Amino acid sequence: MKKTFEEIELKKLSSLVEKNDPINPDLYGKYDVKRGLRYANGTGVLVGLTRIGDVVGYDIDKEGKKIPVPGRLVYRGYDVADLVHDIEKREEYGFEQVVYLLLFGELPNKKQLVDFRTYLGHCRVLPPNFTEDMIMKAPSSDIMNKIARGVLASYSYDEDPENRSVSNVLRQCIELVSRFSTLAAYAYQAKRRFYDGKSMYIHNPVPELSTAENFLRLIRPDTKYTKLEAQILDLALILHAEHGGGNNSSLTVHVVSSADTDTYSAIAAAVGSLKGRRHGGANIRVMEMMDEIKANVSDWSDEVELRDYLMKIARKEAFDHTGLIYGMGHAIYTICDPRAILLNELAAKLAKEKGCMKEFKLYKLIEKIAPEVLYDVHGREKQICANVDFFSGFVYTMLDIPRELYTPLFAISRIAGWSAHRVEEIIAGGRIYRPAYKNVNKERAYIPLDARK
């Protein structure tokens, strides 16, 4: 009976859904619907206020026209480029400092930073039996799903999970920030064992190490990594930690938190959002596209040959036939994505160290050619630049991090911003999100069961 329903009825019902659910695109214009919470010019609908982060890519003139400006990313009033360059100059690990800044609104002094790092290190170990019961007994082929399950399971290990006080929510968020790298690493090891048929290595976190150091230590069989590898991963985590309240996963935190639910439910929902290929999963699509380009372009330095193949991708004749050149363009950044600029610097440094300069030059050539190709094919007026996803996957590849961990790495970083937005919604929100949807279906007379065909 089940087989019959699945093979026959579900197919029929799917056809029924495909027939009844589509909406005439013209209706969106008729009712002035802000699809994706965006205006027609691409700017976002203002639905909230935040003191956490700012994403700057354009100005608006008196006529409401967007004027492109060099991109800037701001954390609590500080330009991220200044944070990154100061941390690079000091040759230290800075992600924990950024977490402190995002959560508490101020940069820590030396003592505050030492105390905070100590607390994070103390929280990094998962609760007793958590690894065996919540990760090993129910492994997942997708690590993001496993992280989401781990977040929800953390509710059961919390002695005060429903307490919405700011101090308790901060405690919950700090614990999650600390444990995300361990959750991701152990989920990866379980996936290796149960889905890939490879050996599984469960190393204990070291409290004295940074988030980047611990993560590299936990995913590698021999626990070894170089200082340069850990420093570059640390800087990549900083660049992904926050991106304003309007990005899909941070907005998800605000929306779910506004319903007055618990911390674990709100953060798990954000993980589900970030998993999406239009959000955190985009860097994997870049790497898949690069695989095809490298396989089909014989001379990576030949600008004409490379342009011809990018034309094929843009015309939907190659790769996934979507016409997208992944890693190009952004909803807000126009002239440049500051994260891509900083990652470009890191990629150059790492490529030289790892002997990957030929591939790095290929990325740089694509970064130059792709916007021109997209203009030629699609005729868009919007200025296009490389975004953070264009270089992040390449950096992770040179760090010998498996692709299935690219999006989890994003989550390990973005949990910092999510936590700050969770607290902000509790303190300053005060109203459940309830946007409107216009019903465009006609009312119909009810048909009794016996009269239905």
Short mmCIF file of C-alpha atoms in Angstrom, two decimals:
data_model
loop_
_atom_site.label_atom_id
_atom_site.label_comp_id
_atom_site.label_asym_id
_atom_site.label_seq_id
_atom_site.Cartn_x
_atom_site.Cartn_y
_atom_site.Cartn_z
CA MET A 1 0.00 0.00 0.00
CA LYS A 2 2.85 2.37 0.91
CA LYS A 3 4.67 1.60 -2.33
CA THR A 4 1.53 2.25 -4.38
CA PHE A 5 0.97 5.60 -2.66
CA GLU A 6 4.57 6.68 -3.11
CA GLU A 7 4.85 5.65 -6.75
CA ILE A 8 1.42 6.63 -8.00
CA GLU A 9 -0.40 8.98 -5.65
CA LEU A 10 2.55 11.18 -4.80
CA LYS A 11 3.24 11.70 -8.49
CA LYS A 12 -0.38 12.72 -9.04
CA LEU A 13 -0.39 14.99 -6.03
CA SER A 14 2.87 16.61 -7.13
CA SER A 15 1.29 17.42 -10.48
CA LEU A 16 -1.69 18.92 -8.64
CA VAL A 17 0.58 21.11 -6.53
CA GLU A 18 2.57 22.26 -9.57
CA LYS A 19 -0.71 23.20 -11.24
CA ASN A 20 -2.25 25.09 -8.29
CA ASP A 21 0.72 26.80 -6.60
CA PRO A 22 2.34 28.93 -9.37
CA ILE A 23 1.58 32.66 -9.22
CA ASN A 24 1.47 34.94 -12.24
CA PRO A 25 4.62 37.12 -12.03
CA ASP A 26 2.63 40.14 -13.20
CA LEU A 27 0.67 40.07 -9.94
CA TYR A 28 3.77 40.97 -7.96
CA GLY A 29 4.00 44.25 -9.83
CA LYS A 30 0.25 44.84 -9.66
CA TYR A 31 0.20 44.61 -5.86
CA ASP A 32 3.64 46.24 -5.40
CA VAL A 33 4.99 43.17 -3.64
CA LYS A 34 8.55 43.52 -2.32
CA ARG A 35 9.75 40.07 -3.36
CA GLY A 36 12.54 38.83 -1.12
CA LEU A 37 11.87 41.94 1.02
CA ARG A 38 13.58 44.03 -1.65
CA TYR A 39 12.50 47.08 -3.61
CA ALA A 40 12.65 47.07 -7.42
CA ASN A 41 16.09 48.73 -7.37
CA GLY A 42 17.49 45.87 -5.29
CA THR A 43 17.70 47.70 -1.97
CA GLY A 44 16.28 45.94 1.05
CA VAL A 45 13.02 46.85 2.76
CA LEU A 46 13.82 48.44 6.11
CA VAL A 47 12.32 46.11 8.73
CA GLY A 48 14.49 46.77 11.76
CA LEU A 49 17.29 48.69 13.43
CA THR A 50 20.59 47.30 14.68
CA ARG A 51 23.71 48.45 16.48
CA ILE A 52 25.71 45.32 15.62
CA GLY A 53 26.95 45.50 12.04
CA ASP A 54 26.72 47.55 8.87
CA VAL A 55 27.17 46.55 5.23
CA VAL A 56 28.00 49.50 2.98
CA GLY A 57 27.99 49.15 -0.80
CA TYR A 58 26.15 52.21 -2.11
CA ASP A 59 24.66 55.58 -1.22
CA ILE A 60 21.16 56.77 -2.11
CA ASP A 61 20.86 60.20 -3.74
CA LYS A 62 17.93 62.62 -3.41
CA GLU A 63 16.09 60.94 -6.30
CA GLY A 64 16.38 57.53 -4.65
CA LYS A 65 19.04 56.30 -7.08
CA LYS A 66 21.79 53.98 -5.87
CA ILE A 67 25.29 55.43 -6.14
CA PRO A 68 28.00 52.72 -5.93
CA VAL A 69 30.74 53.23 -3.33
CA PRO A 70 33.67 51.02 -2.28
CA GLY A 71 32.36 48.31 0.02
CA ARG A 72 32.88 48.48 3.77
CA LEU A 73 31.97 46.01 6.50
CA VAL A 74 31.56 47.46 9.99
CA TYR A 75 31.38 45.60 13.31
CA ARG A 76 29.97 47.68 16.19
CA GLY A 77 31.24 50.85 14.50
CA TYR A 78 34.71 49.52 13.65
CA ASP A 79 35.83 48.88 10.08
CA VAL A 80 36.67 45.18 9.76
CA ALA A 81 39.69 45.97 7.61
CA ASP A 82 41.21 47.86 10.56
CA LEU A 83 40.55 44.90 12.87
CA VAL A 84 42.08 42.42 10.44
CA HIS A 85 45.18 44.46 9.70
CA ASP A 86 45.84 45.11 13.39
CA ILE A 87 45.53 41.40 14.18
CA GLU A 88 47.82 40.53 11.26
CA LYS A 89 50.41 43.05 12.47
CA ARG A 90 50.33 41.60 15.98
CA GLU A 91 50.50 38.02 14.59
CA GLU A 92 47.83 36.82 17.01
CA TYR A 93 44.45 35.14 16.78
CA GLY A 94 41.58 37.61 16.69
CA PHE A 95 38.31 35.74 16.21
CA GLU A 96 37.65 35.54 19.96
CA GLN A 97 38.22 39.30 20.22
CA VAL A 98 35.63 39.84 17.48
CA VAL A 99 33.15 37.57 19.27
CA TYR A 100 33.58 39.70 22.39
CA LEU A 101 33.06 42.88 20.37
CA LEU A 102 29.91 41.61 18.65
CA LEU A 103 28.34 40.28 21.86
CA PHE A 104 29.19 43.09 24.26
CA GLY A 105 29.55 46.08 21.94
CA GLU A 106 33.06 47.09 22.95
CA LEU A 107 36.59 45.93 22.20
CA PRO A 108 38.06 44.05 25.18
CA ASN A 109 41.17 45.17 27.04
CA LYS A 110 43.95 42.64 27.57
CA LYS A 111 42.58 41.21 30.82
CA GLN A 112 39.02 40.98 29.51
CA LEU A 113 40.27 39.19 26.40
CA VAL A 114 42.33 36.69 28.40
CA ASP A 115 39.38 35.96 30.70
CA PHE A 116 37.00 35.58 27.76
CA ARG A 117 39.34 33.27 25.86
CA THR A 118 39.72 31.17 28.99
CA TYR A 119 35.96 30.89 29.36
CA LEU A 120 35.51 29.98 25.69
CA GLY A 121 38.20 27.32 26.02
CA HIS A 122 36.48 25.91 29.09
CA CYS A 123 33.18 25.62 27.18
CA ARG A 124 34.65 24.00 24.06
CA VAL A 125 34.34 20.41 25.30
CA LEU A 126 30.90 18.93 24.60
CA PRO A 127 28.76 17.77 27.56
CA PRO A 128 29.28 14.21 28.91
CA ASN A 129 28.04 11.50 26.51
CA PHE A 130 26.97 14.12 23.94
CA THR A 131 29.43 12.94 21.29
CA GLU A 132 28.42 9.30 21.59
CA ASP A 133 24.67 9.81 21.94
CA MET A 134 23.98 12.81 19.71
CA ILE A 135 26.64 12.57 17.01
CA MET A 136 27.96 9.02 16.67
CA LYS A 137 24.62 7.24 17.06
CA ALA A 138 22.90 9.29 14.38
CA PRO A 139 25.51 10.47 11.85
CA SER A 140 24.48 12.59 8.87
CA SER A 141 25.76 12.80 5.32
CA ASP A 142 25.41 16.58 5.59
CA ILE A 143 27.32 18.23 8.42
CA MET A 144 25.06 21.31 8.54
CA ASN A 145 22.08 19.12 9.36
CA LYS A 146 24.13 17.45 12.06
CA ILE A 147 25.10 20.82 13.53
CA ALA A 148 21.44 21.88 13.60
CA ARG A 149 20.53 18.66 15.38
CA GLY A 150 23.42 19.19 17.79
CA VAL A 151 22.15 22.68 18.60
CA LEU A 152 18.63 21.41 19.29
CA ALA A 153 20.01 18.51 21.35
CA SER A 154 21.94 21.01 23.48
CA TYR A 155 18.58 22.10 24.89
CA SER A 156 18.35 18.75 26.70
CA TYR A 157 21.78 19.24 28.29
CA ASP A 158 20.97 22.73 29.57
CA GLU A 159 19.72 22.96 33.16
CA ASP A 160 17.90 26.23 32.42
CA PRO A 161 16.98 26.17 28.70
CA GLU A 162 13.82 28.30 28.83
CA ASN A 163 15.22 31.20 30.82
CA ARG A 164 15.05 34.27 28.52
CA SER A 165 17.04 36.62 30.79
CA VAL A 166 19.88 38.42 29.04
CA SER A 167 22.52 36.84 31.29
CA ASN A 168 21.23 33.33 30.65
CA VAL A 169 20.89 33.86 26.89
CA LEU A 170 24.45 35.22 26.81
CA ARG A 171 25.64 32.12 28.67
CA GLN A 172 23.84 29.88 26.15
CA CYS A 173 25.23 31.82 23.18
CA ILE A 174 28.81 31.80 24.45
CA GLU A 175 28.62 28.05 24.98
CA LEU A 176 27.32 27.58 21.42
CA VAL A 177 29.97 29.89 19.96
CA SER A 178 32.62 27.84 21.72
CA ARG A 179 31.20 24.43 20.82
CA PHE A 180 30.31 24.97 17.17
CA SER A 181 33.82 24.10 15.97
CA THR A 182 33.76 20.89 18.02
CA LEU A 183 30.27 19.99 16.78
CA ALA A 184 31.32 20.49 13.16
CA ALA A 185 34.60 18.58 13.52
CA TYR A 186 33.02 15.59 15.25
CA ALA A 187 30.12 15.52 12.77
CA TYR A 188 32.72 15.45 10.00
CA GLN A 189 34.57 12.56 11.63
CA ALA A 190 31.31 10.62 12.00
CA LYS A 191 30.50 11.26 8.34
CA ARG A 192 33.94 9.98 7.33
CA ARG A 193 33.38 6.77 9.28
CA PHE A 194 29.79 5.96 8.42
CA TYR A 195 29.36 7.42 4.93
CA ASP A 196 32.85 7.55 3.40
CA GLY A 197 34.25 4.30 4.82
CA LYS A 198 37.30 6.10 6.24
CA SER A 199 38.88 6.17 9.66
CA MET A 200 37.38 8.40 12.35
CA TYR A 201 39.59 10.46 14.66
CA ILE A 202 38.08 11.99 17.80
CA HIS A 203 40.58 14.33 19.42
CA ASN A 204 39.82 16.36 22.52
CA PRO A 205 39.79 20.17 22.20
CA VAL A 206 42.61 22.01 23.92
CA PRO A 207 41.23 24.90 26.03
CA GLU A 208 44.32 27.08 25.53
CA LEU A 209 44.03 27.03 21.73
CA SER A 210 42.05 29.45 19.57
CA THR A 211 38.93 28.46 17.62
CA ALA A 212 40.94 28.20 14.39
CA GLU A 213 43.71 26.12 15.99
CA ASN A 214 41.25 23.76 17.63
CA PHE A 215 39.28 23.24 14.44
CA LEU A 216 42.34 22.33 12.39
CA ARG A 217 43.51 20.09 15.20
CA LEU A 218 40.18 18.25 15.42
CA ILE A 219 39.73 17.52 11.70
CA ARG A 220 43.26 16.22 11.04
CA PRO A 221 44.35 12.66 11.89
CA ASP A 222 47.71 13.82 13.28
CA THR A 223 46.33 17.06 14.86
CA LYS A 224 49.13 19.00 13.11
CA TYR A 225 48.87 22.44 11.50
CA THR A 226 51.18 25.37 10.83
CA LYS A 227 50.91 28.77 12.47
CA LEU A 228 50.26 30.38 9.07
CA GLU A 229 47.38 27.96 8.40
CA ALA A 230 45.76 28.71 11.75
CA GLN A 231 46.26 32.47 11.41
CA ILE A 232 44.70 32.57 7.94
CA LEU A 233 41.73 30.45 9.05
CA ASP A 234 41.32 32.78 12.05
CA LEU A 235 41.18 35.81 9.75
CA ALA A 236 38.67 34.04 7.47
CA LEU A 237 36.47 33.41 10.53
CA ILE A 238 36.62 37.12 11.40
CA LEU A 239 35.45 38.11 7.92
CA HIS A 240 32.41 35.81 8.09
CA ALA A 241 31.38 36.58 11.69
CA GLU A 242 28.71 39.18 10.94
CA HIS A 243 27.00 40.81 7.95
CA GLY A 244 24.22 43.01 9.22
CA GLY A 245 20.73 42.05 10.32
CA GLY A 246 19.32 41.65 6.82
CA ASN A 247 21.22 38.60 5.59
CA ASN A 248 18.94 35.56 5.50
CA SER A 249 20.30 33.64 8.48
CA SER A 250 20.59 36.67 10.79
CA LEU A 251 17.09 37.77 9.80
CA THR A 252 15.97 34.24 10.63
CA VAL A 253 17.38 34.68 14.15
CA HIS A 254 15.42 37.91 14.55
CA VAL A 255 12.19 36.42 13.18
CA VAL A 256 12.32 33.25 15.27
CA SER A 257 13.51 35.07 18.40
CA SER A 258 10.66 37.57 18.04
CA ALA A 259 8.26 34.69 18.67
CA ASP A 260 9.78 34.42 22.18
CA THR A 261 11.24 30.96 21.68
CA ASP A 262 14.39 29.48 23.22
CA THR A 263 17.96 30.16 22.10
CA TYR A 264 18.53 26.68 20.66
CA SER A 265 15.46 26.85 18.43
CA ALA A 266 16.49 30.26 17.08
CA ILE A 267 20.09 29.26 16.34
CA ALA A 268 19.10 25.92 14.78
CA ALA A 269 16.78 27.79 12.42
CA ALA A 270 19.69 30.04 11.40
CA VAL A 271 21.82 26.97 10.65
CA GLY A 272 19.07 25.72 8.34
CA SER A 273 19.06 29.05 6.54
CA LEU A 274 22.84 29.17 6.14
CA LYS A 275 22.87 25.68 4.65
CA GLY A 276 21.02 26.99 1.59
CA ARG A 277 22.91 27.16 -1.70
CA ARG A 278 21.81 30.79 -2.12
CA HIS A 279 23.41 31.65 1.20
CA GLY A 280 26.25 29.82 2.93
CA GLY A 281 26.52 27.00 0.42
CA ALA A 282 27.59 29.30 -2.42
CA ASN A 283 31.35 28.80 -2.00
CA ILE A 284 30.99 25.11 -2.81
CA ARG A 285 29.30 26.06 -6.10
CA VAL A 286 32.30 28.28 -6.86
CA MET A 287 34.66 25.35 -6.35
CA GLU A 288 32.54 23.05 -8.53
CA MET A 289 32.52 25.70 -11.25
CA MET A 290 36.29 26.10 -10.95
CA ASP A 291 36.72 22.34 -11.34
CA GLU A 292 34.92 22.52 -14.67
CA ILE A 293 36.83 25.58 -15.84
CA LYS A 294 40.18 23.97 -15.02
CA ALA A 295 39.14 20.81 -16.83
CA ASN A 296 37.97 22.60 -19.99
CA VAL A 297 40.42 25.51 -20.35
CA SER A 298 43.76 24.14 -21.50
CA ASP A 299 45.80 27.30 -20.89
CA TRP A 300 44.76 28.99 -17.64
CA SER A 301 46.71 32.11 -18.56
CA ASP A 302 45.04 32.51 -21.97
CA GLU A 303 42.57 35.36 -21.50
CA VAL A 304 40.79 34.68 -24.81
CA GLU A 305 40.26 30.97 -24.11
CA LEU A 306 39.11 31.68 -20.58
CA ARG A 307 36.71 34.38 -21.72
CA ASP A 308 35.20 32.02 -24.30
CA TYR A 309 34.45 29.42 -21.64
CA LEU A 310 33.04 31.97 -19.21
CA MET A 311 30.79 33.09 -22.09
CA LYS A 312 29.52 29.52 -22.37
CA ILE A 313 28.73 29.47 -18.65
CA ALA A 314 26.98 32.84 -18.82
CA ARG A 315 24.95 31.72 -21.86
CA LYS A 316 23.81 28.58 -20.01
CA GLU A 317 25.82 26.36 -22.35
CA ALA A 318 28.22 25.01 -19.72
CA PHE A 319 28.52 24.01 -16.06
CA ASP A 320 25.05 23.93 -14.41
CA HIS A 321 23.24 25.84 -17.21
CA THR A 322 21.95 28.55 -14.85
CA GLY A 323 23.90 31.33 -16.52
CA LEU A 324 25.49 32.24 -13.20
CA ILE A 325 29.19 32.77 -12.71
CA TYR A 326 29.39 31.86 -9.05
CA GLY A 327 31.31 34.17 -6.77
CA MET A 328 30.38 37.22 -8.86
CA GLY A 329 27.94 39.89 -7.72
CA HIS A 330 26.36 40.78 -4.39
CA ALA A 331 23.05 42.18 -3.21
CA ILE A 332 24.71 45.20 -1.59
CA TYR A 333 28.36 45.47 -2.60
CA THR A 334 28.89 47.05 -6.00
CA ILE A 335 32.43 48.34 -6.58
CA CYS A 336 34.06 45.81 -4.26
CA ASP A 337 33.32 43.34 -1.47
CA PRO A 338 35.75 44.23 1.36
CA ARG A 339 35.78 40.61 2.53
CA ALA A 340 36.85 39.46 -0.94
CA ILE A 341 39.66 42.04 -0.96
CA LEU A 342 40.96 40.84 2.40
CA LEU A 343 40.58 37.17 1.46
CA ASN A 344 42.40 37.92 -1.78
CA GLU A 345 45.34 39.13 0.31
CA LEU A 346 45.23 35.96 2.41
CA ALA A 347 44.94 33.77 -0.68
CA ALA A 348 48.00 35.37 -2.24
CA LYS A 349 50.05 34.80 0.90
CA LEU A 350 48.91 31.18 1.24
CA ALA A 351 49.29 30.40 -2.49
CA LYS A 352 52.92 31.46 -2.33
CA GLU A 353 53.47 29.27 0.72
CA LYS A 354 51.66 26.26 -0.76
CA GLY A 355 52.97 26.50 -4.35
CA CYS A 356 49.54 27.35 -5.80
CA MET A 357 50.39 30.57 -7.63
CA LYS A 358 49.27 29.22 -11.02
CA GLU A 359 45.79 28.57 -9.67
CA PHE A 360 45.74 31.89 -7.81
CA LYS A 361 46.50 33.72 -11.08
CA LEU A 362 43.58 31.86 -12.68
CA TYR A 363 41.27 33.20 -9.96
CA LYS A 364 42.60 36.72 -10.49
CA LEU A 365 42.04 36.49 -14.24
CA ILE A 366 38.47 35.27 -13.77
CA GLU A 367 37.88 38.08 -11.27
CA LYS A 368 38.92 40.52 -14.02
CA ILE A 369 37.05 38.92 -16.94
CA ALA A 370 33.80 37.63 -15.38
CA PRO A 371 32.09 41.01 -14.78
CA GLU A 372 32.75 41.98 -18.41
CA VAL A 373 31.32 38.66 -19.62
CA LEU A 374 28.19 39.07 -17.51
CA TYR A 375 27.67 42.61 -18.84
CA ASP A 376 28.03 41.38 -22.42
CA VAL A 377 25.62 38.47 -22.00
CA HIS A 378 23.00 39.88 -19.65
CA GLY A 379 23.36 43.62 -20.25
CA ARG A 380 22.91 44.47 -16.59
CA GLU A 381 23.49 48.03 -15.44
CA LYS A 382 24.45 47.01 -11.90
CA GLN A 383 28.17 47.03 -11.25
CA ILE A 384 29.46 43.54 -10.45
CA CYS A 385 32.40 42.55 -8.30
CA ALA A 386 33.80 39.33 -6.86
CA ASN A 387 32.17 38.43 -3.55
CA VAL A 388 33.53 36.66 -0.49
CA ASP A 389 32.58 33.21 -1.81
CA PHE A 390 34.87 33.59 -4.82
CA PHE A 391 38.05 33.34 -2.77
CA SER A 392 36.94 31.57 0.44
CA GLY A 393 36.72 28.08 -1.08
CA PHE A 394 40.17 28.46 -2.65
CA VAL A 395 41.61 29.49 0.72
CA TYR A 396 39.98 26.50 2.43
CA THR A 397 41.30 24.18 -0.29
CA MET A 398 44.85 25.39 0.29
CA LEU A 399 44.28 24.79 4.00
CA ASP A 400 43.43 21.18 3.09
CA ILE A 401 39.91 21.52 4.49
CA PRO A 402 37.38 19.14 2.86
CA ARG A 403 34.57 20.76 0.89
CA GLU A 404 31.85 19.34 3.09
CA LEU A 405 33.25 21.59 5.86
CA TYR A 406 33.12 24.88 3.90
CA THR A 407 29.58 25.83 4.93
CA PRO A 408 30.03 24.50 8.49
CA LEU A 409 33.06 26.80 8.75
CA PHE A 410 30.75 29.67 7.82
CA ALA A 411 28.46 28.61 10.67
CA ILE A 412 31.38 28.35 13.13
CA SER A 413 32.07 31.99 12.35
CA ARG A 414 28.54 33.39 11.90
CA ILE A 415 27.29 31.98 15.22
CA ALA A 416 29.01 35.06 16.69
CA GLY A 417 26.77 37.44 14.71
CA TRP A 418 23.69 35.29 15.23
CA SER A 419 24.22 35.37 18.99
CA ALA A 420 24.54 39.15 18.98
CA HIS A 421 21.33 39.46 16.95
CA ARG A 422 19.55 37.03 19.26
CA VAL A 423 20.38 39.19 22.27
CA GLU A 424 19.52 42.39 20.41
CA GLU A 425 16.08 41.06 19.46
CA ILE A 426 15.35 40.12 23.07
CA ILE A 427 16.39 43.54 24.36
CA ALA A 428 15.18 45.87 21.60
CA GLY A 429 12.69 43.90 19.47
CA GLY A 430 9.47 43.65 21.41
CA ARG A 431 7.19 42.72 18.53
CA ILE A 432 6.71 39.47 16.62
CA TYR A 433 7.49 39.65 12.90
CA ARG A 434 4.24 39.54 10.92
CA PRO A 435 4.58 40.75 7.31
CA ALA A 436 1.61 40.47 4.97
CA TYR A 437 0.89 38.11 2.09
CA LYS A 438 -1.81 39.00 -0.45
CA ASN A 439 -4.12 36.12 -1.27
CA VAL A 440 -4.58 36.04 -5.06
CA ASN A 441 -6.82 32.97 -5.21
CA LYS A 442 -10.55 33.32 -5.87
CA GLU A 443 -13.08 32.17 -3.30
CA ARG A 444 -15.08 29.12 -4.36
CA ALA A 445 -18.35 27.50 -3.34
CA TYR A 446 -17.82 24.49 -1.09
CA ILE A 447 -18.33 21.07 -2.74
CA PRO A 448 -19.69 18.27 -0.48
CA LEU A 449 -17.59 15.09 -0.54
CA ASP A 450 -20.20 13.01 -2.40
CA ALA A 451 -20.44 15.61 -5.17
CA ARG A 452 -16.69 15.77 -5.91
CA LYS A 453 -15.40 14.12 -9.09
#
